[in-house]
């Protein structure tokens, strides 16, 4: 089958991927540099009978997506820095109420309004810890236009499979650059749909039945009249003040992630087999690292790249293993040091860990990374 | 023996409710159930959405598709439910603080879109769940735990706010005026487009005690004596209207409904 | 650098330089090359100084941004003052003939070409200056094939403007012969 070759921005590829994954609902609020995702969704969704709505604010953007998901729609919202902050409460709601939804954050520079049209990677920790209370998090980070397409599909699939919000954490670099992408035929794409109860079966909305990973999810309006709440609830879905019950629920939610790390975690390794030095980088900045590694390898330096594609849960085991083989790990990211803390945590002193960061709205250039690397040497 | 309405529309095992003795909320909740019964709606196609607060616990007791969301956001969640599946009859239950303070932006925009949601505001003029703080509908100079010297804010008229924002149905009633409430509730749910019923409730525990309004019965008597239908009021001499608050149906008009408009775009694109 | 062209197109917002960058990159894809296009955004939608950057390569492209272009184009004085000084030693600078080259800027080749005048006087529309510029760049570098460039242009322009754009492209190629 002839593949469709397109020249797309990451933001456009995100929408193409979402549609391929079965997105039928988008709600959001305009914000740079994510707006193309809303614009393209507005154009394409009604053409397939789906729905787009521009809500009155960022909070409503995610709220409407969660509401739509409860009717059976595959729903997405996209935003950037300030909007991601505003959406946090309802990300926690979706996690506790176990409503599949995809949240895209095209990261921009700086805190507050910052640098709206420039890249940054300062939201990595927020993606994990942004909403209050412990909660499960799945967060994926692409480094190319094609991977934005692929990971958007994966984000929908994981949201449906694990009944949890999935964050696609991109950045202005991959969001706005245009690159070649071969769009596969729909028949080549694996699409996962949430498991629904059968009519007539006993149904407790939050009970995990034998053999299932998560509770079956009935569409609102399909004959199962159940209750959804952001309060701690028992397996019927109704609020419960029982601390014992709250513990059971929290354990179950966290175990969805902890027990399935192999399914959730993906990563890329470049030239790690004989590496004496390791660069850890992700998202758009990993492109800088790939270029730098080529130059350094040409100089005879044995350096490799570990690129987490799933950033949450963090590929802890993989980084720990590599840290036993290399002399040094340099973490390159567009912030003052976020992933580096996670790397330090999992390396447990096996090797030296350094940081190469930048947070002024510019990308990190290969030359800058090479300079930082040589300083470490 | 339970009332047949209770058996048909409530989750009996979830009752009794959490509301205080004398609270007006149960009366309003029952009126919603009677309206749904009267309209003969399919229970499986009714979705009740709420935010956070005393009134927002109502959906947990009601035997429909029920969604208890985050504080202030019920209308935003409900907009997603309705747009994704316009077949559903979506009713939003919200308190005065939930709807007009933290959720005020969603209220005006849902009204502006004229999306087919019915919003029932349980207005008790106070934040009850958190213990009696003043709300956007607490009258000026009345007290709350956060207005110990009297409230200096001006209150919202939620019904007029909805009308100003573009709602196509708006009515106000009280927990005392039950026959009127039942009619308005029914009309609001049957209405195509954004409808709002502001039901004045009573909170003897916080608002009543803070402001020396007496017992629940005294507060009910206040509703009875102080609120008159605006159509009746039109015919009364000025002295009989003094100090009275107007209730009844204030707006009922037909305008294009949002999800139908969206479906038209889909239909056009299919051609 | 012979295999990789790093090109910066600059001018004012609304001159269609981002579109030109996309067209050139799409033409490169048609030639089975790799290409990445990026742009910098200011708050202005129109006016100001805007730039689009394109990397075209025979091999895969890791770092997507242009740091030191080997070819730059400027259509306005403001853009020239802001964006033209970064250039490789063996690079090429192309400026509209309305522009005074900022002092101290040097490159192997500096071409001052009547791009906008050609668009106005010989094609009849200033708006197609971007297409004239594309003809000029491809005429000078041969970085993409003429068939692919024309096909890429035709796929991106509004219906009904095909002849206008074809003429603009021809005029660009003619300018390339003259420099």
PDB file of C-alpha atoms in Angstrom, chain B residues 9-148:
ATOM      1  CA  UNK B   9     -36.359   8.070  40.486  1.00  0.00           C
ATOM      2  CA  UNK B  10     -34.149   7.853  43.531  1.00  0.00           C
ATOM      3  CA  UNK B  11     -31.400   5.515  44.649  1.00  0.00           C
ATOM      4  CA  UNK B  12     -33.172   4.464  47.801  1.00  0.00           C
ATOM      5  CA  UNK B  13     -30.076   2.814  49.255  1.00  0.00           C
ATOM      6  CA  UNK B  14     -28.274   6.167  49.142  1.00  0.00           C
ATOM      7  CA  UNK B  15     -30.909   7.914  51.247  1.00  0.00           C
ATOM      8  CA  UNK B  16     -31.247   9.592  53.691  1.00  0.00           C
ATOM      9  CA  UNK B  17     -29.398  12.519  52.167  1.00  0.00           C
ATOM     10  CA  UNK B  18     -26.708  14.594  53.885  1.00  0.00           C
ATOM     11  CA  UNK B  19     -28.724  17.806  54.020  1.00  0.00           C
ATOM     12  CA  UNK B  20     -29.563  19.395  57.402  1.00  0.00           C
ATOM     13  CA  UNK B  21     -33.056  19.270  58.900  1.00  0.00           C
ATOM     14  CA  UNK B  22     -34.995  22.193  57.477  1.00  0.00           C
ATOM     15  CA  UNK B  23     -32.812  22.577  54.371  1.00  0.00           C
ATOM     16  CA  UNK B  24     -34.800  23.518  51.272  1.00  0.00           C
ATOM     17  CA  UNK B  25     -32.741  21.445  48.854  1.00  0.00           C
ATOM     18  CA  UNK B  26     -34.752  18.228  49.095  1.00  0.00           C
ATOM     19  CA  UNK B  27     -37.892  20.050  47.984  1.00  0.00           C
ATOM     20  CA  UNK B  28     -36.151  21.308  44.862  1.00  0.00           C
ATOM     21  CA  UNK B  29     -34.617  17.916  44.098  1.00  0.00           C
ATOM     22  CA  UNK B  30     -38.034  16.268  44.366  1.00  0.00           C
ATOM     23  CA  UNK B  31     -39.483  18.841  42.002  1.00  0.00           C
ATOM     24  CA  UNK B  32     -36.879  17.913  39.374  1.00  0.00           C
ATOM     25  CA  UNK B  33     -37.888  14.264  39.696  1.00  0.00           C
ATOM     26  CA  UNK B  34     -41.585  15.140  39.333  1.00  0.00           C
ATOM     27  CA  UNK B  35     -40.835  17.158  36.190  1.00  0.00           C
ATOM     28  CA  UNK B  36     -38.879  14.267  34.664  1.00  0.00           C
ATOM     29  CA  UNK B  37     -41.777  11.952  35.553  1.00  0.00           C
ATOM     30  CA  UNK B  38     -44.374  14.294  34.085  1.00  0.00           C
ATOM     31  CA  UNK B  39     -42.388  14.690  30.871  1.00  0.00           C
ATOM     32  CA  UNK B  40     -42.076  10.909  30.628  1.00  0.00           C
ATOM     33  CA  UNK B  41     -38.335  11.040  29.964  1.00  0.00           C
ATOM     34  CA  UNK B  42     -36.369   7.825  29.532  1.00  0.00           C
ATOM     35  CA  UNK B  43     -34.292   7.513  32.697  1.00  0.00           C
ATOM     36  CA  UNK B  44     -31.411   6.023  30.740  1.00  0.00           C
ATOM     37  CA  UNK B  45     -31.246   9.156  28.623  1.00  0.00           C
ATOM     38  CA  UNK B  46     -31.204  11.637  31.482  1.00  0.00           C
ATOM     39  CA  UNK B  47     -27.871  12.882  32.735  1.00  0.00           C
ATOM     40  CA  UNK B  48     -27.582  14.965  35.871  1.00  0.00           C
ATOM     41  CA  UNK B  49     -24.386  16.911  36.369  1.00  0.00           C
ATOM     42  CA  UNK B  50     -23.277  18.870  39.401  1.00  0.00           C
ATOM     43  CA  UNK B  51     -20.255  20.682  40.785  1.00  0.00           C
ATOM     44  CA  UNK B  52     -19.266  20.824  44.437  1.00  0.00           C
ATOM     45  CA  UNK B  53     -21.376  22.006  47.330  1.00  0.00           C
ATOM     46  CA  UNK B  54     -24.463  20.993  49.287  1.00  0.00           C
ATOM     47  CA  UNK B  55     -26.794  20.980  46.301  1.00  0.00           C
ATOM     48  CA  UNK B  56     -24.218  19.159  44.199  1.00  0.00           C
ATOM     49  CA  UNK B  57     -24.746  16.029  46.261  1.00  0.00           C
ATOM     50  CA  UNK B  58     -28.237  15.693  44.755  1.00  0.00           C
ATOM     51  CA  UNK B  59     -27.205  13.659  41.682  1.00  0.00           C
ATOM     52  CA  UNK B  60     -25.828  10.912  43.929  1.00  0.00           C
ATOM     53  CA  UNK B  61     -29.354  10.273  45.162  1.00  0.00           C
ATOM     54  CA  UNK B  62     -31.007  10.395  41.764  1.00  0.00           C
ATOM     55  CA  UNK B  63     -31.280   7.292  39.608  1.00  0.00           C
ATOM     56  CA  UNK B  64     -29.971   8.558  36.262  1.00  0.00           C
ATOM     57  CA  UNK B  65     -26.579   8.910  34.593  1.00  0.00           C
ATOM     58  CA  UNK B  66     -25.032  11.125  37.234  1.00  0.00           C
ATOM     59  CA  UNK B  67     -21.844  13.120  37.220  1.00  0.00           C
ATOM     60  CA  UNK B  68     -20.470  14.904  40.263  1.00  0.00           C
ATOM     61  CA  UNK B  69     -17.649  17.087  38.917  1.00  0.00           C
ATOM     62  CA  UNK B  70     -15.241  19.702  40.266  1.00  0.00           C
ATOM     63  CA  UNK B  71     -16.242  22.951  41.967  1.00  0.00           C
ATOM     64  CA  UNK B  72     -17.815  25.382  39.520  1.00  0.00           C
ATOM     65  CA  UNK B  73     -17.291  23.251  36.440  1.00  0.00           C
ATOM     66  CA  UNK B  74     -20.570  21.354  36.122  1.00  0.00           C
ATOM     67  CA  UNK B  75     -21.692  23.365  33.090  1.00  0.00           C
ATOM     68  CA  UNK B  76     -18.362  22.831  31.324  1.00  0.00           C
ATOM     69  CA  UNK B  77     -18.522  19.040  31.858  1.00  0.00           C
ATOM     70  CA  UNK B  78     -22.209  19.086  30.900  1.00  0.00           C
ATOM     71  CA  UNK B  79     -21.405  20.953  27.692  1.00  0.00           C
ATOM     72  CA  UNK B  80     -19.091  18.091  26.712  1.00  0.00           C
ATOM     73  CA  UNK B  81     -21.732  15.485  27.561  1.00  0.00           C
ATOM     74  CA  UNK B  82     -24.444  17.287  25.606  1.00  0.00           C
ATOM     75  CA  UNK B  83     -22.364  18.111  22.546  1.00  0.00           C
ATOM     76  CA  UNK B  84     -20.936  14.584  22.347  1.00  0.00           C
ATOM     77  CA  UNK B  85     -24.388  13.020  22.733  1.00  0.00           C
ATOM     78  CA  UNK B  86     -27.250  15.486  22.080  1.00  0.00           C
ATOM     79  CA  UNK B  87     -29.747  12.643  22.628  1.00  0.00           C
ATOM     80  CA  UNK B  88     -29.186  12.992  26.346  1.00  0.00           C
ATOM     81  CA  UNK B  89     -31.363  15.282  28.434  1.00  0.00           C
ATOM     82  CA  UNK B  90     -28.720  17.026  30.495  1.00  0.00           C
ATOM     83  CA  UNK B  91     -29.692  18.751  33.738  1.00  0.00           C
ATOM     84  CA  UNK B  92     -27.188  20.697  35.785  1.00  0.00           C
ATOM     85  CA  UNK B  93     -27.655  21.176  39.509  1.00  0.00           C
ATOM     86  CA  UNK B  94     -25.567  23.933  41.041  1.00  0.00           C
ATOM     87  CA  UNK B  95     -25.454  26.066  44.139  1.00  0.00           C
ATOM     88  CA  UNK B  96     -25.241  29.847  44.068  1.00  0.00           C
ATOM     89  CA  UNK B  97     -21.505  29.954  44.791  1.00  0.00           C
ATOM     90  CA  UNK B  98     -20.738  27.053  42.479  1.00  0.00           C
ATOM     91  CA  UNK B  99     -22.726  28.545  39.610  1.00  0.00           C
ATOM     92  CA  UNK B 100     -22.153  32.278  39.877  1.00  0.00           C
ATOM     93  CA  UNK B 101     -18.759  32.655  41.582  1.00  0.00           C
ATOM     94  CA  UNK B 102     -16.231  29.978  40.630  1.00  0.00           C
ATOM     95  CA  UNK B 103     -18.424  28.789  37.752  1.00  0.00           C
ATOM     96  CA  UNK B 104     -19.707  32.180  36.626  1.00  0.00           C
ATOM     97  CA  UNK B 105     -17.748  32.136  33.405  1.00  0.00           C
ATOM     98  CA  UNK B 106     -19.221  28.781  32.393  1.00  0.00           C
ATOM     99  CA  UNK B 107     -22.734  30.031  33.215  1.00  0.00           C
ATOM    100  CA  UNK B 108     -22.567  33.060  30.946  1.00  0.00           C
ATOM    101  CA  UNK B 109     -20.978  31.129  28.094  1.00  0.00           C
ATOM    102  CA  UNK B 110     -23.350  28.173  28.257  1.00  0.00           C
ATOM    103  CA  UNK B 111     -26.188  30.713  28.184  1.00  0.00           C
ATOM    104  CA  UNK B 112     -24.581  32.612  25.300  1.00  0.00           C
ATOM    105  CA  UNK B 113     -24.269  29.433  23.230  1.00  0.00           C
ATOM    106  CA  UNK B 114     -27.883  28.528  23.966  1.00  0.00           C
ATOM    107  CA  UNK B 115     -26.777  24.927  24.353  1.00  0.00           C
ATOM    108  CA  UNK B 116     -29.592  22.584  25.372  1.00  0.00           C
ATOM    109  CA  UNK B 117     -28.814  22.265  29.059  1.00  0.00           C
ATOM    110  CA  UNK B 118     -31.203  22.873  31.919  1.00  0.00           C
ATOM    111  CA  UNK B 119     -29.578  24.500  34.899  1.00  0.00           C
ATOM    112  CA  UNK B 120     -31.267  24.364  38.276  1.00  0.00           C
ATOM    113  CA  UNK B 121     -29.670  26.714  40.754  1.00  0.00           C
ATOM    114  CA  UNK B 122     -30.294  25.792  44.393  1.00  0.00           C
ATOM    115  CA  UNK B 123     -29.791  29.290  45.759  1.00  0.00           C
ATOM    116  CA  UNK B 124     -29.458  29.384  49.547  1.00  0.00           C
ATOM    117  CA  UNK B 125     -27.459  32.642  49.582  1.00  0.00           C
ATOM    118  CA  UNK B 126     -24.489  31.078  51.353  1.00  0.00           C
ATOM    119  CA  UNK B 127     -21.647  28.571  51.039  1.00  0.00           C
ATOM    120  CA  UNK B 128     -23.135  25.805  53.154  1.00  0.00           C
ATOM    121  CA  UNK B 129     -20.716  22.917  52.635  1.00  0.00           C
ATOM    122  CA  UNK B 130     -17.769  24.947  53.883  1.00  0.00           C
ATOM    123  CA  UNK B 131     -19.681  26.349  56.828  1.00  0.00           C
ATOM    124  CA  UNK B 132     -21.444  29.589  56.011  1.00  0.00           C
ATOM    125  CA  UNK B 133     -19.255  31.988  54.038  1.00  0.00           C
ATOM    126  CA  UNK B 134     -20.954  34.781  52.081  1.00  0.00           C
ATOM    127  CA  UNK B 135     -21.662  34.033  48.426  1.00  0.00           C
ATOM    128  CA  UNK B 136     -22.378  36.160  45.342  1.00  0.00           C
ATOM    129  CA  UNK B 137     -26.068  36.024  46.242  1.00  0.00           C
ATOM    130  CA  UNK B 138     -25.767  36.950  49.915  1.00  0.00           C
ATOM    131  CA  UNK B 139     -27.709  40.234  50.239  1.00  0.00           C
ATOM    132  CA  UNK B 140     -25.687  43.342  51.066  1.00  0.00           C
ATOM    133  CA  UNK B 141     -25.241  43.899  54.828  1.00  0.00           C
ATOM    134  CA  UNK B 142     -26.172  40.305  55.699  1.00  0.00           C
ATOM    135  CA  UNK B 143     -23.623  38.190  57.502  1.00  0.00           C
ATOM    136  CA  UNK B 144     -21.520  35.150  56.778  1.00  0.00           C
ATOM    137  CA  UNK B 145     -18.540  33.656  58.589  1.00  0.00           C
ATOM    138  CA  UNK B 146     -16.336  35.623  56.195  1.00  0.00           C
ATOM    139  CA  UNK B 147     -18.513  38.731  56.438  1.00  0.00           C
ATOM    140  CA  UNK B 148     -18.633  39.092  60.225  1.00  0.00           C
TER     141      UNK B 148
END
